[in-house]
Amino acid sequence: MQNDIKYVLVSEEKIDEINNRLGALISKDYQGKQLLVVGLLKGCVPFMSDLCKKITIPMEVEYMSVSSYHGNISSSGDVKIKKDLDISVKDRDILIVEDIVDTGQTLKTITELLKYRGARSVEVATLIDKPEGRVVDFKPKYVGTTIPKEFVVGYGLDYNELYRNLPYIGVLKEEIYNK
Ligand code: 5GP
């Protein structure tokens, strides 16, 4: 698996720093609010788990599953909800946790949907932002780190469902997806 990685972009140490920083910030910003953290499956899982352990205020957890990639390396822009929330979001302060923001279409769509359903506030925490990829106007409030327009895997991010278990974020060698 390691042989398929061209180079490491975000190391395990850097990921730890990000989780500590964002966890402290979110705990401060949501003090006294009824925080509902919504993870977007499957990519959010390692980030969601590590980030939530750094949030020191009461919070609830829910998951949604959405897709826009369909096993390719560029977003289709067609956002599908594969698993919806099990609870009402009315008057809730929602923090969506996502692995990566690229075109912005997934998060813009889900943010607007949850606001339409009556959430009091909807913000996004993403481990990685690729601002050069944006095709819609969308700015996540909490960003772990910004990277260039590269296709990355690891720490929840996959290529054809593989590499999610790498403990760091790395750039996949082109020969893997040009096979
Ligand atoms: P967006 O709607 O912002 O274009 O895409 C968000 C989704 O695209 C992410 O949840 C993720 O599944 C996928 N994605 C975007 N960039 C990458 C990348 O570099 N690597 C991987 N593995 N997935 C990506």
mmCIF file with all atom_site columns, C-alpha atoms and ligand atoms in Angstrom:
data_model
loop_
_atom_site.group_PDB
_atom_site.id
_atom_site.type_symbol
_atom_site.label_atom_id
_atom_site.label_alt_id
_atom_site.label_comp_id
_atom_site.label_asym_id
_atom_site.label_entity_id
_atom_site.label_seq_id
_atom_site.pdbx_PDB_ins_code
_atom_site.Cartn_x
_atom_site.Cartn_y
_atom_site.Cartn_z
_atom_site.occupancy
_atom_site.B_iso_or_equiv
_atom_site.pdbx_formal_charge
_atom_site.auth_seq_id
_atom_site.auth_comp_id
_atom_site.auth_asym_id
_atom_site.auth_atom_id
_atom_site.pdbx_PDB_model_num
ATOM   1   C CA  . MET A 1 1   ? 0.000   0.000  0.000   1.00 0.00 ? 1   MET A CA  1
ATOM   2   C CA  . GLN A 1 2   ? 2.816   2.429  0.969   1.00 0.00 ? 2   GLN A CA  1
ATOM   3   C CA  . ASN A 1 3   ? 4.461   1.759  -2.440  1.00 0.00 ? 3   ASN A CA  1
ATOM   4   C CA  . ASP A 1 4   ? 1.455   3.293  -4.224  1.00 0.00 ? 4   ASP A CA  1
ATOM   5   C CA  . ILE A 1 5   ? 2.034   6.657  -2.484  1.00 0.00 ? 5   ILE A CA  1
ATOM   6   C CA  . LYS A 1 6   ? 4.120   9.271  -4.323  1.00 0.00 ? 6   LYS A CA  1
ATOM   7   C CA  . TYR A 1 7   ? 4.691   11.390 -1.205  1.00 0.00 ? 7   TYR A CA  1
ATOM   8   C CA  . VAL A 1 8   ? 3.109   12.227 2.161   1.00 0.00 ? 8   VAL A CA  1
ATOM   9   C CA  . LEU A 1 9   ? 1.258   15.564 2.177   1.00 0.00 ? 9   LEU A CA  1
ATOM   10  C CA  . VAL A 1 10  ? -0.153  15.588 5.731   1.00 0.00 ? 10  VAL A CA  1
ATOM   11  C CA  . SER A 1 11  ? 1.750   13.533 8.319   1.00 0.00 ? 11  SER A CA  1
ATOM   12  C CA  . GLU A 1 12  ? 0.295   11.814 11.402  1.00 0.00 ? 12  GLU A CA  1
ATOM   13  C CA  . GLU A 1 13  ? 1.895   14.501 13.617  1.00 0.00 ? 13  GLU A CA  1
ATOM   14  C CA  . LYS A 1 14  ? 0.316   17.285 11.564  1.00 0.00 ? 14  LYS A CA  1
ATOM   15  C CA  . ILE A 1 15  ? -3.091  15.524 11.743  1.00 0.00 ? 15  ILE A CA  1
ATOM   16  C CA  . ASP A 1 16  ? -2.766  15.400 15.573  1.00 0.00 ? 16  ASP A CA  1
ATOM   17  C CA  . GLU A 1 17  ? -2.004  19.133 15.667  1.00 0.00 ? 17  GLU A CA  1
ATOM   18  C CA  . ILE A 1 18  ? -5.021  19.864 13.460  1.00 0.00 ? 18  ILE A CA  1
ATOM   19  C CA  . ASN A 1 19  ? -7.369  17.839 15.667  1.00 0.00 ? 19  ASN A CA  1
ATOM   20  C CA  . ASN A 1 20  ? -6.098  19.580 18.825  1.00 0.00 ? 20  ASN A CA  1
ATOM   21  C CA  . ARG A 1 21  ? -6.460  23.041 17.258  1.00 0.00 ? 21  ARG A CA  1
ATOM   22  C CA  . LEU A 1 22  ? -9.904  22.500 15.699  1.00 0.00 ? 22  LEU A CA  1
ATOM   23  C CA  . GLY A 1 23  ? -11.231 20.644 18.769  1.00 0.00 ? 23  GLY A CA  1
ATOM   24  C CA  . ALA A 1 24  ? -10.316 23.573 21.043  1.00 0.00 ? 24  ALA A CA  1
ATOM   25  C CA  . LEU A 1 25  ? -11.790 26.131 18.627  1.00 0.00 ? 25  LEU A CA  1
ATOM   26  C CA  . ILE A 1 26  ? -15.074 24.238 18.171  1.00 0.00 ? 26  ILE A CA  1
ATOM   27  C CA  . SER A 1 27  ? -15.394 23.690 21.959  1.00 0.00 ? 27  SER A CA  1
ATOM   28  C CA  . LYS A 1 28  ? -15.036 27.465 22.466  1.00 0.00 ? 28  LYS A CA  1
ATOM   29  C CA  . ASP A 1 29  ? -17.345 28.512 19.609  1.00 0.00 ? 29  ASP A CA  1
ATOM   30  C CA  . TYR A 1 30  ? -20.177 26.130 20.557  1.00 0.00 ? 30  TYR A CA  1
ATOM   31  C CA  . GLN A 1 31  ? -20.075 26.718 24.335  1.00 0.00 ? 31  GLN A CA  1
ATOM   32  C CA  . GLY A 1 32  ? -23.672 26.832 25.628  1.00 0.00 ? 32  GLY A CA  1
ATOM   33  C CA  . LYS A 1 33  ? -25.141 25.611 22.307  1.00 0.00 ? 33  LYS A CA  1
ATOM   34  C CA  . GLN A 1 34  ? -26.804 22.274 21.498  1.00 0.00 ? 34  GLN A CA  1
ATOM   35  C CA  . LEU A 1 35  ? -24.121 20.958 19.176  1.00 0.00 ? 35  LEU A CA  1
ATOM   36  C CA  . LEU A 1 36  ? -25.013 18.219 16.696  1.00 0.00 ? 36  LEU A CA  1
ATOM   37  C CA  . VAL A 1 37  ? -22.005 16.885 14.795  1.00 0.00 ? 37  VAL A CA  1
ATOM   38  C CA  . VAL A 1 38  ? -22.925 15.282 11.464  1.00 0.00 ? 38  VAL A CA  1
ATOM   39  C CA  . GLY A 1 39  ? -20.262 13.106 9.835   1.00 0.00 ? 39  GLY A CA  1
ATOM   40  C CA  . LEU A 1 40  ? -20.376 12.396 6.117   1.00 0.00 ? 40  LEU A CA  1
ATOM   41  C CA  . LEU A 1 41  ? -19.646 8.691  5.555   1.00 0.00 ? 41  LEU A CA  1
ATOM   42  C CA  . LYS A 1 42  ? -17.413 6.962  4.801   1.00 0.00 ? 42  LYS A CA  1
ATOM   43  C CA  . GLY A 1 43  ? -14.448 9.301  4.470   1.00 0.00 ? 43  GLY A CA  1
ATOM   44  C CA  . CYS A 1 44  ? -15.080 11.229 7.699   1.00 0.00 ? 44  CYS A CA  1
ATOM   45  C CA  . VAL A 1 45  ? -14.627 8.246  10.041  1.00 0.00 ? 45  VAL A CA  1
ATOM   46  C CA  . PRO A 1 46  ? -10.991 8.597  11.290  1.00 0.00 ? 46  PRO A CA  1
ATOM   47  C CA  . PHE A 1 47  ? -11.187 12.427 11.350  1.00 0.00 ? 47  PHE A CA  1
ATOM   48  C CA  . MET A 1 48  ? -14.608 12.438 13.043  1.00 0.00 ? 48  MET A CA  1
ATOM   49  C CA  . SER A 1 49  ? -13.418 9.971  15.684  1.00 0.00 ? 49  SER A CA  1
ATOM   50  C CA  . ASP A 1 50  ? -10.189 11.846 16.509  1.00 0.00 ? 50  ASP A CA  1
ATOM   51  C CA  . LEU A 1 51  ? -11.748 15.335 16.320  1.00 0.00 ? 51  LEU A CA  1
ATOM   52  C CA  . CYS A 1 52  ? -14.722 14.455 18.577  1.00 0.00 ? 52  CYS A CA  1
ATOM   53  C CA  . LYS A 1 53  ? -12.310 13.245 21.277  1.00 0.00 ? 53  LYS A CA  1
ATOM   54  C CA  . LYS A 1 54  ? -10.858 16.775 21.330  1.00 0.00 ? 54  LYS A CA  1
ATOM   55  C CA  . ILE A 1 55  ? -14.250 18.484 21.705  1.00 0.00 ? 55  ILE A CA  1
ATOM   56  C CA  . THR A 1 56  ? -14.794 19.123 25.399  1.00 0.00 ? 56  THR A CA  1
ATOM   57  C CA  . ILE A 1 57  ? -18.437 20.285 25.440  1.00 0.00 ? 57  ILE A CA  1
ATOM   58  C CA  . PRO A 1 58  ? -21.612 18.127 25.297  1.00 0.00 ? 58  PRO A CA  1
ATOM   59  C CA  . MET A 1 59  ? -22.411 17.074 21.716  1.00 0.00 ? 59  MET A CA  1
ATOM   60  C CA  . GLU A 1 60  ? -24.469 14.552 19.778  1.00 0.00 ? 60  GLU A CA  1
ATOM   61  C CA  . VAL A 1 61  ? -23.337 12.551 16.766  1.00 0.00 ? 61  VAL A CA  1
ATOM   62  C CA  . GLU A 1 62  ? -25.216 11.619 13.582  1.00 0.00 ? 62  GLU A CA  1
ATOM   63  C CA  . TYR A 1 63  ? -24.101 10.351 10.178  1.00 0.00 ? 63  TYR A CA  1
ATOM   64  C CA  . MET A 1 64  ? -25.182 10.855 6.590   1.00 0.00 ? 64  MET A CA  1
ATOM   65  C CA  . SER A 1 65  ? -23.864 9.085  3.544   1.00 0.00 ? 65  SER A CA  1
ATOM   66  C CA  . VAL A 1 66  ? -23.605 11.121 0.359   1.00 0.00 ? 66  VAL A CA  1
ATOM   67  C CA  . SER A 1 67  ? -21.689 10.493 -2.826  1.00 0.00 ? 67  SER A CA  1
ATOM   68  C CA  . SER A 1 68  ? -20.521 12.514 -5.778  1.00 0.00 ? 68  SER A CA  1
ATOM   69  C CA  . TYR A 1 69  ? -17.539 10.506 -6.993  1.00 0.00 ? 69  TYR A CA  1
ATOM   70  C CA  . HIS A 1 70  ? -18.726 7.069  -8.074  1.00 0.00 ? 70  HIS A CA  1
ATOM   71  C CA  . GLY A 1 71  ? -15.241 5.480  -7.917  1.00 0.00 ? 71  GLY A CA  1
ATOM   72  C CA  . ASN A 1 72  ? -13.499 7.989  -10.167 1.00 0.00 ? 72  ASN A CA  1
ATOM   73  C CA  . ILE A 1 73  ? -10.917 10.660 -9.290  1.00 0.00 ? 73  ILE A CA  1
ATOM   74  C CA  . SER A 1 74  ? -12.964 13.708 -10.240 1.00 0.00 ? 74  SER A CA  1
ATOM   75  C CA  . SER A 1 75  ? -16.282 14.796 -8.762  1.00 0.00 ? 75  SER A CA  1
ATOM   76  C CA  . SER A 1 76  ? -19.397 14.208 -10.871 1.00 0.00 ? 76  SER A CA  1
ATOM   77  C CA  . GLY A 1 77  ? -21.202 17.148 -9.267  1.00 0.00 ? 77  GLY A CA  1
ATOM   78  C CA  . ASP A 1 78  ? -24.284 14.960 -8.925  1.00 0.00 ? 78  ASP A CA  1
ATOM   79  C CA  . VAL A 1 79  ? -24.768 14.713 -5.134  1.00 0.00 ? 79  VAL A CA  1
ATOM   80  C CA  . LYS A 1 80  ? -26.751 11.667 -4.004  1.00 0.00 ? 80  LYS A CA  1
ATOM   81  C CA  . ILE A 1 81  ? -27.994 11.026 -0.440  1.00 0.00 ? 81  ILE A CA  1
ATOM   82  C CA  . LYS A 1 82  ? -27.436 7.326  0.244   1.00 0.00 ? 82  LYS A CA  1
ATOM   83  C CA  . LYS A 1 83  ? -28.232 7.462  3.986   1.00 0.00 ? 83  LYS A CA  1
ATOM   84  C CA  . ASP A 1 84  ? -30.164 10.341 5.486   1.00 0.00 ? 84  ASP A CA  1
ATOM   85  C CA  . LEU A 1 85  ? -30.216 11.589 9.114   1.00 0.00 ? 85  LEU A CA  1
ATOM   86  C CA  . ASP A 1 86  ? -32.393 9.686  11.580  1.00 0.00 ? 86  ASP A CA  1
ATOM   87  C CA  . ILE A 1 87  ? -33.412 12.775 13.575  1.00 0.00 ? 87  ILE A CA  1
ATOM   88  C CA  . SER A 1 88  ? -34.888 16.231 13.023  1.00 0.00 ? 88  SER A CA  1
ATOM   89  C CA  . VAL A 1 89  ? -32.384 19.101 12.709  1.00 0.00 ? 89  VAL A CA  1
ATOM   90  C CA  . LYS A 1 90  ? -34.934 21.808 13.534  1.00 0.00 ? 90  LYS A CA  1
ATOM   91  C CA  . ASP A 1 91  ? -33.363 24.556 15.687  1.00 0.00 ? 91  ASP A CA  1
ATOM   92  C CA  . ARG A 1 92  ? -30.111 22.596 16.048  1.00 0.00 ? 92  ARG A CA  1
ATOM   93  C CA  . ASP A 1 93  ? -26.592 23.998 15.708  1.00 0.00 ? 93  ASP A CA  1
ATOM   94  C CA  . ILE A 1 94  ? -24.988 21.651 13.223  1.00 0.00 ? 94  ILE A CA  1
ATOM   95  C CA  . LEU A 1 95  ? -21.355 21.043 12.468  1.00 0.00 ? 95  LEU A CA  1
ATOM   96  C CA  . ILE A 1 96  ? -20.814 18.877 9.390   1.00 0.00 ? 96  ILE A CA  1
ATOM   97  C CA  . VAL A 1 97  ? -17.548 16.928 9.485   1.00 0.00 ? 97  VAL A CA  1
ATOM   98  C CA  . GLU A 1 98  ? -16.026 16.091 6.106   1.00 0.00 ? 98  GLU A CA  1
ATOM   99  C CA  . ASP A 1 99  ? -12.678 14.705 4.968   1.00 0.00 ? 99  ASP A CA  1
ATOM   100 C CA  . ILE A 1 100 ? -12.051 17.020 2.003   1.00 0.00 ? 100 ILE A CA  1
ATOM   101 C CA  . VAL A 1 101 ? -13.667 19.910 0.131   1.00 0.00 ? 101 VAL A CA  1
ATOM   102 C CA  . ASP A 1 102 ? -12.850 20.114 -3.580  1.00 0.00 ? 102 ASP A CA  1
ATOM   103 C CA  . THR A 1 103 ? -15.478 21.531 -5.981  1.00 0.00 ? 103 THR A CA  1
ATOM   104 C CA  . GLY A 1 104 ? -17.601 22.493 -2.941  1.00 0.00 ? 104 GLY A CA  1
ATOM   105 C CA  . GLN A 1 105 ? -20.751 20.989 -4.489  1.00 0.00 ? 105 GLN A CA  1
ATOM   106 C CA  . THR A 1 106 ? -21.269 18.276 -1.851  1.00 0.00 ? 106 THR A CA  1
ATOM   107 C CA  . LEU A 1 107 ? -21.005 20.613 1.133   1.00 0.00 ? 107 LEU A CA  1
ATOM   108 C CA  . LYS A 1 108 ? -22.940 23.457 -0.454  1.00 0.00 ? 108 LYS A CA  1
ATOM   109 C CA  . THR A 1 109 ? -25.789 21.059 -1.280  1.00 0.00 ? 109 THR A CA  1
ATOM   110 C CA  . ILE A 1 110 ? -25.879 19.444 2.186   1.00 0.00 ? 110 ILE A CA  1
ATOM   111 C CA  . THR A 1 111 ? -25.517 22.781 4.027   1.00 0.00 ? 111 THR A CA  1
ATOM   112 C CA  . GLU A 1 112 ? -28.453 24.239 2.083   1.00 0.00 ? 112 GLU A CA  1
ATOM   113 C CA  . LEU A 1 113 ? -30.537 21.095 2.668   1.00 0.00 ? 113 LEU A CA  1
ATOM   114 C CA  . LEU A 1 114 ? -30.039 21.172 6.456   1.00 0.00 ? 114 LEU A CA  1
ATOM   115 C CA  . LYS A 1 115 ? -30.819 24.907 6.603   1.00 0.00 ? 115 LYS A CA  1
ATOM   116 C CA  . TYR A 1 116 ? -33.969 24.293 4.555   1.00 0.00 ? 116 TYR A CA  1
ATOM   117 C CA  . ARG A 1 117 ? -34.957 21.626 7.123   1.00 0.00 ? 117 ARG A CA  1
ATOM   118 C CA  . GLY A 1 118 ? -34.821 24.261 9.870   1.00 0.00 ? 118 GLY A CA  1
ATOM   119 C CA  . ALA A 1 119 ? -31.354 23.997 11.436  1.00 0.00 ? 119 ALA A CA  1
ATOM   120 C CA  . ARG A 1 120 ? -30.454 27.131 13.433  1.00 0.00 ? 120 ARG A CA  1
ATOM   121 C CA  . SER A 1 121 ? -26.897 27.124 12.108  1.00 0.00 ? 121 SER A CA  1
ATOM   122 C CA  . VAL A 1 122 ? -24.865 24.908 9.797   1.00 0.00 ? 122 VAL A CA  1
ATOM   123 C CA  . GLU A 1 123 ? -21.053 25.072 9.617   1.00 0.00 ? 123 GLU A CA  1
ATOM   124 C CA  . VAL A 1 124 ? -18.460 22.741 8.146   1.00 0.00 ? 124 VAL A CA  1
ATOM   125 C CA  . ALA A 1 125 ? -15.234 21.314 9.560   1.00 0.00 ? 125 ALA A CA  1
ATOM   126 C CA  . THR A 1 126 ? -13.005 19.746 6.921   1.00 0.00 ? 126 THR A CA  1
ATOM   127 C CA  . LEU A 1 127 ? -9.623  18.161 7.424   1.00 0.00 ? 127 LEU A CA  1
ATOM   128 C CA  . ILE A 1 128 ? -8.477  19.218 3.957   1.00 0.00 ? 128 ILE A CA  1
ATOM   129 C CA  . ASP A 1 129 ? -9.453  22.052 1.653   1.00 0.00 ? 129 ASP A CA  1
ATOM   130 C CA  . LYS A 1 130 ? -8.523  22.199 -2.054  1.00 0.00 ? 130 LYS A CA  1
ATOM   131 C CA  . PRO A 1 131 ? -9.667  25.779 -2.845  1.00 0.00 ? 131 PRO A CA  1
ATOM   132 C CA  . GLU A 1 132 ? -8.299  25.628 -6.438  1.00 0.00 ? 132 GLU A CA  1
ATOM   133 C CA  . GLY A 1 133 ? -10.931 22.980 -7.232  1.00 0.00 ? 133 GLY A CA  1
ATOM   134 C CA  . ARG A 1 134 ? -13.956 25.145 -6.375  1.00 0.00 ? 134 ARG A CA  1
ATOM   135 C CA  . VAL A 1 135 ? -16.736 25.445 -8.962  1.00 0.00 ? 135 VAL A CA  1
ATOM   136 C CA  . VAL A 1 136 ? -19.334 26.886 -6.543  1.00 0.00 ? 136 VAL A CA  1
ATOM   137 C CA  . ASP A 1 137 ? -19.081 29.617 -3.908  1.00 0.00 ? 137 ASP A CA  1
ATOM   138 C CA  . PHE A 1 138 ? -18.421 27.702 -0.675  1.00 0.00 ? 138 PHE A CA  1
ATOM   139 C CA  . LYS A 1 139 ? -16.098 28.399 2.263   1.00 0.00 ? 139 LYS A CA  1
ATOM   140 C CA  . PRO A 1 140 ? -15.796 25.911 5.163   1.00 0.00 ? 140 PRO A CA  1
ATOM   141 C CA  . LYS A 1 141 ? -15.497 27.631 8.573   1.00 0.00 ? 141 LYS A CA  1
ATOM   142 C CA  . TYR A 1 142 ? -13.042 25.130 10.130  1.00 0.00 ? 142 TYR A CA  1
ATOM   143 C CA  . VAL A 1 143 ? -10.185 23.964 7.885   1.00 0.00 ? 143 VAL A CA  1
ATOM   144 C CA  . GLY A 1 144 ? -7.422  21.591 8.996   1.00 0.00 ? 144 GLY A CA  1
ATOM   145 C CA  . THR A 1 145 ? -5.059  22.346 6.141   1.00 0.00 ? 145 THR A CA  1
ATOM   146 C CA  . THR A 1 146 ? -5.120  23.605 2.562   1.00 0.00 ? 146 THR A CA  1
ATOM   147 C CA  . ILE A 1 147 ? -3.483  21.551 -0.211  1.00 0.00 ? 147 ILE A CA  1
ATOM   148 C CA  . PRO A 1 148 ? -2.884  21.997 -3.976  1.00 0.00 ? 148 PRO A CA  1
ATOM   149 C CA  . LYS A 1 149 ? -5.145  20.332 -6.538  1.00 0.00 ? 149 LYS A CA  1
ATOM   150 C CA  . GLU A 1 150 ? -3.805  16.775 -6.099  1.00 0.00 ? 150 GLU A CA  1
ATOM   151 C CA  . PHE A 1 151 ? -5.729  13.512 -5.686  1.00 0.00 ? 151 PHE A CA  1
ATOM   152 C CA  . VAL A 1 152 ? -4.987  12.305 -2.163  1.00 0.00 ? 152 VAL A CA  1
ATOM   153 C CA  . VAL A 1 153 ? -5.748  9.154  -0.169  1.00 0.00 ? 153 VAL A CA  1
ATOM   154 C CA  . GLY A 1 154 ? -5.428  7.960  3.430   1.00 0.00 ? 154 GLY A CA  1
ATOM   155 C CA  . TYR A 1 155 ? -6.934  8.758  6.855   1.00 0.00 ? 155 TYR A CA  1
ATOM   156 C CA  . GLY A 1 156 ? -10.428 7.960  5.524   1.00 0.00 ? 156 GLY A CA  1
ATOM   157 C CA  . LEU A 1 157 ? -9.913  9.056  1.908   1.00 0.00 ? 157 LEU A CA  1
ATOM   158 C CA  . ASP A 1 158 ? -10.089 6.265  -0.663  1.00 0.00 ? 158 ASP A CA  1
ATOM   159 C CA  . TYR A 1 159 ? -9.392  5.319  -4.230  1.00 0.00 ? 159 TYR A CA  1
ATOM   160 C CA  . ASN A 1 160 ? -11.818 2.557  -5.256  1.00 0.00 ? 160 ASN A CA  1
ATOM   161 C CA  . GLU A 1 161 ? -12.483 1.921  -1.520  1.00 0.00 ? 161 GLU A CA  1
ATOM   162 C CA  . LEU A 1 162 ? -8.790  1.264  -0.752  1.00 0.00 ? 162 LEU A CA  1
ATOM   163 C CA  . TYR A 1 163 ? -6.179  3.268  1.250   1.00 0.00 ? 163 TYR A CA  1
ATOM   164 C CA  . ARG A 1 164 ? -8.678  4.558  3.877   1.00 0.00 ? 164 ARG A CA  1
ATOM   165 C CA  . ASN A 1 165 ? -6.602  2.867  6.614   1.00 0.00 ? 165 ASN A CA  1
ATOM   166 C CA  . LEU A 1 166 ? -3.355  4.768  5.919   1.00 0.00 ? 166 LEU A CA  1
ATOM   167 C CA  . PRO A 1 167 ? -2.583  6.858  9.045   1.00 0.00 ? 167 PRO A CA  1
ATOM   168 C CA  . TYR A 1 168 ? -1.506  9.889  6.944   1.00 0.00 ? 168 TYR A CA  1
ATOM   169 C CA  . ILE A 1 169 ? -2.662  11.727 3.806   1.00 0.00 ? 169 ILE A CA  1
ATOM   170 C CA  . GLY A 1 170 ? -0.606  11.011 0.698   1.00 0.00 ? 170 GLY A CA  1
ATOM   171 C CA  . VAL A 1 171 ? -0.626  11.706 -3.027  1.00 0.00 ? 171 VAL A CA  1
ATOM   172 C CA  . LEU A 1 172 ? -1.429  8.572  -5.021  1.00 0.00 ? 172 LEU A CA  1
ATOM   173 C CA  . LYS A 1 173 ? 0.960   7.676  -7.856  1.00 0.00 ? 173 LYS A CA  1
ATOM   174 C CA  . GLU A 1 174 ? -0.648  8.472  -11.236 1.00 0.00 ? 174 GLU A CA  1
ATOM   175 C CA  . GLU A 1 175 ? 0.077   4.968  -12.531 1.00 0.00 ? 175 GLU A CA  1
ATOM   176 C CA  . ILE A 1 176 ? -2.419  3.564  -10.004 1.00 0.00 ? 176 ILE A CA  1
ATOM   177 C CA  . TYR A 1 177 ? -5.426  5.371  -11.482 1.00 0.00 ? 177 TYR A CA  1
ATOM   178 C CA  . ASN A 1 178 ? -4.094  5.443  -15.077 1.00 0.00 ? 178 ASN A CA  1
ATOM   179 C CA  . LYS A 1 179 ? -3.878  1.622  -15.151 1.00 0.00 ? 179 LYS A CA  1
HETATM 180 P P1  . 5GP B 2 .   ? -16.685 18.091 -3.727  1.00 0.00 ? 1   5GP B P1  1
HETATM 181 O O1  . 5GP B 2 .   ? -18.168 17.985 -3.797  1.00 0.00 ? 1   5GP B O1  1
HETATM 182 O O2  . 5GP B 2 .   ? -16.182 19.200 -2.831  1.00 0.00 ? 1   5GP B O2  1
HETATM 183 O O3  . 5GP B 2 .   ? -16.068 18.173 -5.106  1.00 0.00 ? 1   5GP B O3  1
HETATM 184 O O4  . 5GP B 2 .   ? -16.122 16.721 -3.243  1.00 0.00 ? 1   5GP B O4  1
HETATM 185 C C1  . 5GP B 2 .   ? -16.157 16.255 -1.979  1.00 0.00 ? 1   5GP B C1  1
HETATM 186 C C2  . 5GP B 2 .   ? -15.934 14.769 -2.023  1.00 0.00 ? 1   5GP B C2  1
HETATM 187 O O5  . 5GP B 2 .   ? -15.111 14.392 -3.131  1.00 0.00 ? 1   5GP B O5  1
HETATM 188 C C3  . 5GP B 2 .   ? -15.169 14.294 -0.801  1.00 0.00 ? 1   5GP B C3  1
HETATM 189 O O6  . 5GP B 2 .   ? -16.044 13.891 0.205   1.00 0.00 ? 1   5GP B O6  1
HETATM 190 C C4  . 5GP B 2 .   ? -14.390 13.113 -1.324  1.00 0.00 ? 1   5GP B C4  1
HETATM 191 O O7  . 5GP B 2 .   ? -15.182 11.955 -1.252  1.00 0.00 ? 1   5GP B O7  1
HETATM 192 C C5  . 5GP B 2 .   ? -14.165 13.427 -2.776  1.00 0.00 ? 1   5GP B C5  1
HETATM 193 N N1  . 5GP B 2 .   ? -12.815 13.961 -3.038  1.00 0.00 ? 1   5GP B N1  1
HETATM 194 C C6  . 5GP B 2 .   ? -12.472 15.219 -3.420  1.00 0.00 ? 1   5GP B C6  1
HETATM 195 N N2  . 5GP B 2 .   ? -11.135 15.341 -3.571  1.00 0.00 ? 1   5GP B N2  1
HETATM 196 C C7  . 5GP B 2 .   ? -10.619 14.122 -3.265  1.00 0.00 ? 1   5GP B C7  1
HETATM 197 C C8  . 5GP B 2 .   ? -9.275  13.600 -3.207  1.00 0.00 ? 1   5GP B C8  1
HETATM 198 O O8  . 5GP B 2 .   ? -8.262  14.268 -3.461  1.00 0.00 ? 1   5GP B O8  1
HETATM 199 N N3  . 5GP B 2 .   ? -9.160  12.299 -2.828  1.00 0.00 ? 1   5GP B N3  1
HETATM 200 C C9  . 5GP B 2 .   ? -10.218 11.502 -2.536  1.00 0.00 ? 1   5GP B C9  1
HETATM 201 N N4  . 5GP B 2 .   ? -9.968  10.255 -2.182  1.00 0.00 ? 1   5GP B N4  1
HETATM 202 N N5  . 5GP B 2 .   ? -11.497 11.952 -2.578  1.00 0.00 ? 1   5GP B N5  1
HETATM 203 C C10 . 5GP B 2 .   ? -11.679 13.255 -2.932  1.00 0.00 ? 1   5GP B C10 1
#
